[in-house]
Amino acid sequence: TRLLEHLQNVVLKSIAVEKKTDGASAEDAAVGSDESVSSKEEYVWSETPEIGDMVWARKRSETRSGVSYSWHPVKLVDPKAEEPLTEDEEVDDRCEDDDEEWHKSGSEFIGKRVLMTIRDDASGSEYTETGRVFGWLPADVADFKSDQGEYVALWRVKFDDRHVTSQDLEEFEVKEAVAKYSRAQALKRSKESEYLSQTSMFGQKIKWVYGQYMNSREQVETFSISDILPYDAFRAKRMQELEALGSSKILAQVQKADDYLEERKAGETG
């Protein structure tokens, strides 16, 4: 009798475990199905997309309940052009009492762009600021002694932020500031080369793209290349997900994307 009761208990426990496992599997499958809409999909671009192409972009949004993701049709656009800073750009019209004393020629640093670390004495914090060498004073005119007790030349820097007071630098300081600006610009150009643009070349490693939403505001956002997918190849899957979710706003964007592609195709064949 005891043996029979023991066997019955073993069978009942086995059934309970099996049911629990089945339930967990079903729940995991449901979660996986929900997350498939937002999860990253492995896709390797065999060819670099081009400016003007339509793609699906994965947008990350933070809400009170956590982080959510959604797919949007976006048009790839060229990075926003920034006004180039030229060495011969005219200096600003701010005047200081002794500005006339400073020589505007006779030094290779005149007009050079600089990047300096500025210390805010009030808060004790530091920040970087860009500026330009406004003028200089030779050693026999500057009447300034270095830490070594020698009379040295000075270079005046005026900053782009008009609220930052100009600074007078020794030669080693102005050299360092000019070099620092050059390094920063080189780094910026290097990073910009990772963005898709009209000038992107075959074989160039693209990590980022600018995508324009197909809505009334047409705002532009930066996306990682790993967060975009070809539009046509994934349209059916995305549409199925959007219709299931009832995403009317994004569906309206899809319609605009389709219209754009039709117009583009007509323009190419016309």
Coordinates of C-alpha atoms in Angstrom, one line a residue:
T1 CA 0.0 0.0 0.0
R2 CA 2.8 2.4 0.9
L3 CA 4.6 1.6 -2.3
L4 CA 1.4 2.2 -4.3
E5 CA 0.9 5.6 -2.6
H6 CA 4.5 6.5 -3.3
L7 CA 4.2 5.7 -7.0
Q8 CA 1.0 7.8 -7.2
N9 CA 2.7 10.8 -5.6
V10 CA 5.6 10.5 -8.0
V11 CA 3.2 10.4 -11.0
L12 CA 1.3 13.4 -9.7
K13 CA 4.4 15.4 -9.2
S14 CA 5.6 14.5 -12.7
I15 CA 2.4 15.7 -14.2
A16 CA 2.5 19.0 -12.2
V17 CA 6.1 19.7 -13.3
E18 CA 5.2 18.9 -16.9
K19 CA 2.2 21.3 -16.8
K20 CA 4.3 24.0 -15.2
T21 CA 7.0 23.5 -17.9
D22 CA 4.4 23.7 -20.7
G23 CA 3.0 26.9 -19.2
A24 CA 6.4 28.5 -19.0
S25 CA 7.2 27.6 -22.6
A26 CA 3.9 29.1 -23.8
E27 CA 4.6 32.3 -21.8
D28 CA 8.2 32.5 -23.2
A29 CA 6.8 32.1 -26.7
A30 CA 4.3 34.9 -26.1
V31 CA 7.0 37.1 -24.8
G32 CA 9.3 36.3 -27.7
S33 CA 6.5 37.1 -30.1
D34 CA 5.9 40.5 -28.4
E35 CA 9.6 41.3 -28.4
S36 CA 10.1 40.3 -32.0
V37 CA 8.5 43.6 -33.0
S38 CA 11.2 45.6 -31.2
S39 CA 14.2 43.3 -31.0
K40 CA 17.2 43.8 -33.2
E41 CA 17.2 41.7 -36.4
E42 CA 20.5 40.4 -37.7
Y43 CA 21.1 41.9 -41.1
V44 CA 24.3 42.6 -43.0
W45 CA 24.3 45.2 -45.6
S46 CA 25.9 43.8 -48.7
E47 CA 25.9 47.3 -50.3
T48 CA 26.0 50.6 -48.5
P49 CA 22.7 52.4 -48.6
E50 CA 22.5 55.7 -50.4
I51 CA 21.2 59.1 -49.6
G52 CA 17.5 59.2 -50.6
D53 CA 16.9 55.5 -49.9
M54 CA 14.0 54.5 -47.7
V55 CA 14.7 52.2 -44.8
W56 CA 13.1 50.9 -41.6
A57 CA 14.7 52.5 -38.5
R58 CA 14.5 51.2 -35.0
K59 CA 13.6 54.0 -32.6
R60 CA 14.4 53.8 -28.9
S61 CA 12.0 55.7 -26.6
E62 CA 12.1 56.0 -22.8
T63 CA 8.7 56.0 -21.0
R64 CA 7.6 55.9 -17.4
S65 CA 7.2 52.1 -17.7
G66 CA 10.6 51.6 -19.2
V67 CA 12.3 51.5 -22.6
S68 CA 10.3 50.8 -25.7
Y69 CA 11.2 50.3 -29.4
S70 CA 9.3 50.9 -32.6
W71 CA 10.1 50.6 -36.3
H72 CA 9.6 53.7 -38.5
P73 CA 10.0 54.3 -42.2
V74 CA 12.7 57.0 -42.7
K75 CA 14.4 58.5 -45.6
L76 CA 18.2 58.7 -45.5
V77 CA 19.4 62.3 -45.8
D78 CA 22.7 64.0 -46.0
P79 CA 24.2 65.3 -42.7
K80 CA 23.4 68.9 -41.9
A81 CA 26.2 71.0 -43.3
E82 CA 28.0 73.3 -40.8
E83 CA 29.5 76.6 -41.6
P84 CA 33.2 76.0 -42.2
L85 CA 35.5 78.0 -39.9
T86 CA 38.2 79.6 -42.1
E87 CA 41.5 80.9 -40.8
D88 CA 41.0 84.3 -42.5
E89 CA 37.5 84.7 -41.1
E90 CA 37.0 88.3 -39.9
V91 CA 37.3 88.7 -36.2
D92 CA 34.4 89.9 -34.2
D93 CA 33.9 93.6 -33.4
R94 CA 34.4 93.5 -29.7
C95 CA 36.7 96.2 -28.5
E96 CA 38.8 96.3 -25.4
D97 CA 40.7 99.4 -24.1
D98 CA 44.1 98.2 -25.2
D99 CA 43.1 96.4 -28.5
E100 CA 44.9 99.0 -30.6
E101 CA 48.2 98.1 -29.0
W102 CA 48.1 94.5 -30.3
H103 CA 49.8 93.9 -33.6
K104 CA 47.6 92.3 -36.3
S105 CA 50.5 91.0 -38.4
G106 CA 54.1 89.7 -37.9
S107 CA 53.1 86.4 -36.3
E108 CA 52.1 83.0 -37.8
F109 CA 49.5 82.6 -35.1
I110 CA 47.4 85.7 -36.0
G111 CA 43.9 84.5 -37.0
K112 CA 44.5 80.9 -35.9
R113 CA 41.7 79.0 -34.3
V114 CA 42.3 77.7 -30.8
L115 CA 40.7 75.4 -28.2
M116 CA 41.3 76.1 -24.6
T117 CA 40.3 74.8 -21.2
I118 CA 38.7 77.6 -19.2
R119 CA 38.4 77.5 -15.4
D120 CA 35.3 79.0 -13.8
D121 CA 36.7 80.5 -10.6
A122 CA 33.2 80.9 -9.1
S123 CA 32.2 77.3 -9.4
G124 CA 35.6 75.7 -9.7
S125 CA 34.5 73.8 -12.8
E126 CA 36.4 73.6 -16.1
Y127 CA 35.1 73.6 -19.7
T128 CA 36.5 74.0 -23.2
E129 CA 35.9 77.0 -25.4
T130 CA 37.0 77.8 -29.0
G131 CA 38.4 81.1 -30.0
R132 CA 40.8 82.9 -32.3
V133 CA 44.1 84.7 -31.9
F134 CA 43.3 88.4 -32.2
G135 CA 46.8 89.9 -32.0
W136 CA 50.2 89.8 -30.4
L137 CA 52.8 91.9 -28.6
P138 CA 56.6 91.4 -29.0
A139 CA 58.6 90.7 -25.9
D140 CA 60.1 94.2 -25.9
V141 CA 56.5 95.7 -25.9
A142 CA 54.5 93.2 -23.9
D143 CA 56.3 94.1 -20.6
F144 CA 55.5 90.6 -19.3
K145 CA 57.8 88.2 -17.5
S146 CA 57.5 84.5 -17.7
D147 CA 57.9 82.1 -14.7
Q148 CA 61.6 82.0 -15.6
G149 CA 61.8 85.8 -15.1
E150 CA 62.4 86.5 -18.8
Y151 CA 60.4 89.1 -20.9
V152 CA 58.3 87.2 -23.4
A153 CA 55.9 87.9 -26.2
L154 CA 52.1 87.6 -25.7
W155 CA 49.2 86.6 -27.9
R156 CA 45.6 87.7 -27.2
V157 CA 42.8 85.2 -27.7
K158 CA 39.2 86.2 -28.1
F159 CA 36.6 83.5 -27.6
D160 CA 33.6 82.6 -29.6
D161 CA 31.5 83.0 -26.5
R162 CA 31.4 86.7 -26.0
H163 CA 30.7 86.2 -22.3
V164 CA 34.2 84.7 -21.8
T165 CA 36.9 87.2 -21.1
S166 CA 39.9 87.3 -23.6
Q167 CA 43.1 85.7 -22.4
D168 CA 46.8 86.7 -23.1
L169 CA 49.0 83.7 -23.7
E170 CA 52.7 83.0 -23.9
E171 CA 54.1 81.3 -27.0
F172 CA 54.0 77.7 -25.6
E173 CA 50.4 78.3 -24.5
V174 CA 49.2 79.6 -27.9
K175 CA 51.0 76.7 -29.6
E176 CA 49.3 74.2 -27.4
A177 CA 45.9 75.9 -27.9
V178 CA 46.3 75.9 -31.7
A179 CA 47.4 72.2 -31.7
K180 CA 44.5 71.2 -29.4
Y181 CA 42.0 72.8 -31.8
S182 CA 43.6 71.0 -34.8
R183 CA 43.4 67.7 -33.0
A184 CA 39.7 68.3 -32.1
Q185 CA 38.9 69.1 -35.8
A186 CA 40.8 66.0 -37.0
L187 CA 38.8 63.8 -34.6
K188 CA 35.6 65.5 -35.7
R189 CA 36.4 64.8 -39.4
S190 CA 37.2 61.2 -38.5
K191 CA 33.9 60.7 -36.8
E192 CA 32.0 62.5 -39.6
S193 CA 33.5 60.0 -42.1
E194 CA 31.6 57.3 -40.3
Y195 CA 28.3 59.0 -41.3
L196 CA 26.6 58.2 -44.6
S197 CA 26.7 61.2 -46.8
Q198 CA 26.6 62.2 -50.5
T199 CA 30.4 62.0 -50.5
S200 CA 30.6 58.5 -49.0
M201 CA 32.8 56.2 -51.1
F202 CA 32.7 52.4 -51.8
G203 CA 34.5 50.6 -49.0
Q204 CA 34.1 53.4 -46.5
K205 CA 33.1 52.1 -43.1
I206 CA 29.7 53.6 -42.3
K207 CA 28.5 53.3 -38.7
W208 CA 25.8 56.0 -38.6
V209 CA 23.0 57.5 -40.8
Y210 CA 20.7 60.5 -40.7
G211 CA 17.1 59.5 -41.2
Q212 CA 14.1 61.8 -41.8
Y213 CA 10.8 60.7 -40.5
M214 CA 7.9 60.6 -42.9
N215 CA 5.6 62.8 -40.8
S216 CA 4.5 66.4 -40.9
R217 CA 7.5 67.6 -38.9
E218 CA 10.0 65.7 -41.0
Q219 CA 12.4 65.7 -38.1
V220 CA 15.9 64.2 -38.6
E221 CA 17.5 61.8 -36.2
T222 CA 20.7 59.8 -36.1
F223 CA 20.5 56.0 -36.3
S224 CA 23.2 53.3 -36.0
I225 CA 23.6 51.3 -39.2
S226 CA 22.8 48.2 -37.1
D227 CA 19.3 49.7 -36.4
I228 CA 18.2 50.1 -40.0
L229 CA 16.8 47.6 -42.4
P230 CA 16.0 47.7 -46.2
Y231 CA 12.5 49.0 -46.8
D232 CA 11.2 46.7 -49.5
A233 CA 12.6 43.5 -48.0
F234 CA 11.0 44.0 -44.6
R235 CA 7.9 45.9 -45.6
A236 CA 5.5 42.9 -45.4
K237 CA 6.8 41.9 -42.0
R238 CA 6.6 45.4 -40.6
M239 CA 3.2 46.0 -42.0
Q240 CA 1.9 42.8 -40.3
E241 CA 3.3 44.0 -37.0
L242 CA 2.0 47.5 -37.3
E243 CA -1.5 46.4 -38.3
A244 CA -1.6 44.0 -35.4
L245 CA -0.6 46.8 -33.0
G246 CA -3.0 49.3 -34.6
S247 CA -0.2 51.8 -35.1
S248 CA -2.2 54.3 -37.2
K249 CA 0.4 57.1 -37.0
I250 CA 3.2 54.9 -38.2
L251 CA 1.0 53.3 -40.9
A252 CA 0.3 56.8 -42.2
Q253 CA 4.1 57.3 -42.4
V254 CA 4.3 54.1 -44.4
Q255 CA 1.8 55.4 -46.9
K256 CA 3.9 58.6 -47.3
A257 CA 7.0 56.4 -47.7
D258 CA 5.2 54.4 -50.4
D259 CA 4.2 57.6 -52.2
Y260 CA 7.7 58.9 -52.0
L261 CA 9.1 55.8 -53.6
E262 CA 6.5 55.9 -56.3
E263 CA 7.4 59.5 -57.2
R264 CA 11.1 58.6 -57.1
K265 CA 10.6 55.6 -59.4
A266 CA 8.6 57.7 -61.8
G267 CA 11.3 60.3 -61.8
E268 CA 14.0 57.8 -62.6
T269 CA 12.0 56.2 -65.5
G270 CA 10.5 59.5 -66.8

